[in-house]
């Protein structure tokens, strides 16, 4: 399994970049990450067919925390921080799919 070698968060550009240990580089717009938030609240909203929230605050990652070997916790501009993104989930998340 792949772990990140480098993680960088561009708040102004609203982009999260991960370079994996095998050299693959992936970049996602913050809005894309929010639209795929893994928390139960967001997942149930999606199951109910709700459109992802799109605002200045929801589409901005203010902070992130690496959760050991497990994944990445993202803190969005509206203080939403329940989503933890496991490494394999991020690795499989295309940057251009909405
Ligand atoms: Zn969420």
PDB file of C-alpha atoms and ligand atoms in Angstrom:
ATOM      1  CA  UNK A   1       0.000   0.000   0.000  1.00  0.00           C
ATOM      2  CA  UNK A   2       1.137   3.519  -0.802  1.00  0.00           C
ATOM      3  CA  UNK A   3       1.744   6.268   1.698  1.00  0.00           C
ATOM      4  CA  UNK A   4       2.346   9.912   0.936  1.00  0.00           C
ATOM      5  CA  UNK A   5       5.898  11.157   0.699  1.00  0.00           C
ATOM      6  CA  UNK A   6       4.726  14.751   0.532  1.00  0.00           C
ATOM      7  CA  UNK A   7       1.458  16.525   1.315  1.00  0.00           C
ATOM      8  CA  UNK A   8       0.849  20.143   0.475  1.00  0.00           C
ATOM      9  CA  UNK A   9      -2.218  22.273   0.872  1.00  0.00           C
ATOM     10  CA  UNK A  10      -2.600  25.389  -1.247  1.00  0.00           C
ATOM     11  CA  UNK A  11      -5.287  27.408   0.517  1.00  0.00           C
ATOM     12  CA  UNK A  12      -5.242  30.293  -1.962  1.00  0.00           C
ATOM     13  CA  UNK A  13      -5.463  27.987  -4.959  1.00  0.00           C
ATOM     14  CA  UNK A  14      -7.764  25.588  -3.086  1.00  0.00           C
ATOM     15  CA  UNK A  15      -5.786  22.559  -4.089  1.00  0.00           C
ATOM     16  CA  UNK A  16      -4.468  19.612  -2.138  1.00  0.00           C
ATOM     17  CA  UNK A  17      -1.451  17.825  -3.551  1.00  0.00           C
ATOM     18  CA  UNK A  18      -0.060  14.461  -2.522  1.00  0.00           C
ATOM     19  CA  UNK A  19       3.095  12.921  -3.879  1.00  0.00           C
ATOM     20  CA  UNK A  20       3.032   9.215  -3.084  1.00  0.00           C
ATOM     21  CA  UNK A  21       6.053   7.148  -2.180  1.00  0.00           C
ATOM     22  CA  UNK A  22       6.050   5.586  -5.632  1.00  0.00           C
ATOM     23  CA  UNK A  23       6.377   9.047  -7.183  1.00  0.00           C
ATOM     24  CA  UNK A  24       2.792   9.426  -8.406  1.00  0.00           C
ATOM     25  CA  UNK A  25       1.516  12.959  -7.895  1.00  0.00           C
ATOM     26  CA  UNK A  26      -2.180  13.703  -7.426  1.00  0.00           C
ATOM     27  CA  UNK A  27      -3.936  17.004  -7.006  1.00  0.00           C
ATOM     28  CA  UNK A  28      -7.555  17.666  -6.057  1.00  0.00           C
ATOM     29  CA  UNK A  29      -9.557  20.858  -5.853  1.00  0.00           C
ATOM     30  CA  UNK A  30     -10.833  21.305  -2.297  1.00  0.00           C
ATOM     31  CA  UNK A  31     -14.424  21.283  -3.563  1.00  0.00           C
ATOM     32  CA  UNK A  32     -13.839  17.839  -5.014  1.00  0.00           C
ATOM     33  CA  UNK A  33     -12.619  16.546  -1.654  1.00  0.00           C
ATOM     34  CA  UNK A  34     -15.631  18.011   0.124  1.00  0.00           C
ATOM     35  CA  UNK A  35     -17.946  16.416  -2.419  1.00  0.00           C
ATOM     36  CA  UNK A  36     -16.403  13.068  -1.478  1.00  0.00           C
ATOM     37  CA  UNK A  37     -16.239  13.570   2.272  1.00  0.00           C
ATOM     38  CA  UNK A  38     -16.282  10.206   4.021  1.00  0.00           C
ATOM     39  CA  UNK A  39     -18.082  11.220   7.194  1.00  0.00           C
ATOM     40  CA  UNK A  40     -21.439   9.616   7.944  1.00  0.00           C
ATOM     41  CA  UNK A  41     -23.223  12.958   7.745  1.00  0.00           C
ATOM     42  CA  UNK A  42     -22.022  13.720   4.204  1.00  0.00           C
ATOM     43  CA  UNK A  43     -22.423  10.137   3.035  1.00  0.00           C
ATOM     44  CA  UNK A  44     -26.035   9.997   4.174  1.00  0.00           C
ATOM     45  CA  UNK A  45     -26.716  13.373   2.523  1.00  0.00           C
ATOM     46  CA  UNK A  46     -25.381  11.972  -0.734  1.00  0.00           C
ATOM     47  CA  UNK A  47     -27.471   8.821  -0.383  1.00  0.00           C
ATOM     48  CA  UNK A  48     -30.503  11.065  -0.046  1.00  0.00           C
ATOM     49  CA  UNK A  49     -29.496  12.739  -3.292  1.00  0.00           C
ATOM     50  CA  UNK A  50     -28.463  16.082  -1.828  1.00  0.00           C
ATOM     51  CA  UNK A  51     -26.106  18.154  -3.937  1.00  0.00           C
ATOM     52  CA  UNK A  52     -22.727  18.855  -2.348  1.00  0.00           C
ATOM     53  CA  UNK A  53     -22.522  22.166  -0.529  1.00  0.00           C
ATOM     54  CA  UNK A  54     -20.639  24.691  -2.606  1.00  0.00           C
ATOM     55  CA  UNK A  55     -19.613  27.871  -0.893  1.00  0.00           C
ATOM     56  CA  UNK A  56     -16.436  29.772  -0.140  1.00  0.00           C
ATOM     57  CA  UNK A  57     -16.267  28.033   3.223  1.00  0.00           C
ATOM     58  CA  UNK A  58     -17.201  24.490   2.254  1.00  0.00           C
ATOM     59  CA  UNK A  59     -14.815  24.515  -0.713  1.00  0.00           C
ATOM     60  CA  UNK A  60     -11.751  25.453   1.274  1.00  0.00           C
ATOM     61  CA  UNK A  61      -9.492  23.191   3.336  1.00  0.00           C
ATOM     62  CA  UNK A  62      -8.123  25.296   6.178  1.00  0.00           C
ATOM     63  CA  UNK A  63      -6.215  22.618   7.971  1.00  0.00           C
ATOM     64  CA  UNK A  64      -5.268  18.985   7.783  1.00  0.00           C
ATOM     65  CA  UNK A  65      -4.083  16.332  10.170  1.00  0.00           C
ATOM     66  CA  UNK A  66      -2.330  13.140   9.304  1.00  0.00           C
ATOM     67  CA  UNK A  67      -3.991  10.267  11.176  1.00  0.00           C
ATOM     68  CA  UNK A  68      -1.058   7.907  11.550  1.00  0.00           C
ATOM     69  CA  UNK A  69      -0.910   5.240   8.887  1.00  0.00           C
ATOM     70  CA  UNK A  70      -4.608   5.513   8.285  1.00  0.00           C
ATOM     71  CA  UNK A  71      -5.269   8.658   6.326  1.00  0.00           C
ATOM     72  CA  UNK A  72      -5.910  12.356   6.354  1.00  0.00           C
ATOM     73  CA  UNK A  73      -8.414  14.416   8.294  1.00  0.00           C
ATOM     74  CA  UNK A  74      -9.486  17.595   6.530  1.00  0.00           C
ATOM     75  CA  UNK A  75     -10.812  20.682   8.278  1.00  0.00           C
ATOM     76  CA  UNK A  76     -12.974  22.755   5.959  1.00  0.00           C
ATOM     77  CA  UNK A  77     -13.650  26.484   6.111  1.00  0.00           C
ATOM     78  CA  UNK A  78     -17.079  25.944   7.683  1.00  0.00           C
ATOM     79  CA  UNK A  79     -15.402  24.015  10.555  1.00  0.00           C
ATOM     80  CA  UNK A  80     -16.540  20.703   9.089  1.00  0.00           C
ATOM     81  CA  UNK A  81     -13.880  18.254  10.229  1.00  0.00           C
ATOM     82  CA  UNK A  82     -15.598  14.919  10.557  1.00  0.00           C
ATOM     83  CA  UNK A  83     -14.213  13.537   7.343  1.00  0.00           C
ATOM     84  CA  UNK A  84     -11.215  11.244   7.505  1.00  0.00           C
ATOM     85  CA  UNK A  85      -9.912  10.165   4.110  1.00  0.00           C
ATOM     86  CA  UNK A  86      -8.096   6.821   4.189  1.00  0.00           C
ATOM     87  CA  UNK A  87      -4.955   6.729   2.005  1.00  0.00           C
ATOM     88  CA  UNK A  88      -6.324   4.135  -0.456  1.00  0.00           C
ATOM     89  CA  UNK A  89      -9.495   6.202  -0.832  1.00  0.00           C
ATOM     90  CA  UNK A  90      -7.498   9.306  -1.787  1.00  0.00           C
ATOM     91  CA  UNK A  91      -5.279   7.326  -4.082  1.00  0.00           C
ATOM     92  CA  UNK A  92      -8.360   6.084  -5.952  1.00  0.00           C
ATOM     93  CA  UNK A  93     -10.104   9.465  -6.011  1.00  0.00           C
ATOM     94  CA  UNK A  94      -9.752  11.039  -9.434  1.00  0.00           C
ATOM     95  CA  UNK A  95      -9.117  14.754  -9.431  1.00  0.00           C
ATOM     96  CA  UNK A  96     -11.397  15.509 -12.329  1.00  0.00           C
ATOM     97  CA  UNK A  97     -14.467  13.437 -11.484  1.00  0.00           C
ATOM     98  CA  UNK A  98     -17.255  15.331  -9.774  1.00  0.00           C
TER      99      UNK A  98
HETATM  100 ZN1  LIG B   1     -18.436  15.272   5.860  1.00  0.00          ZN
END
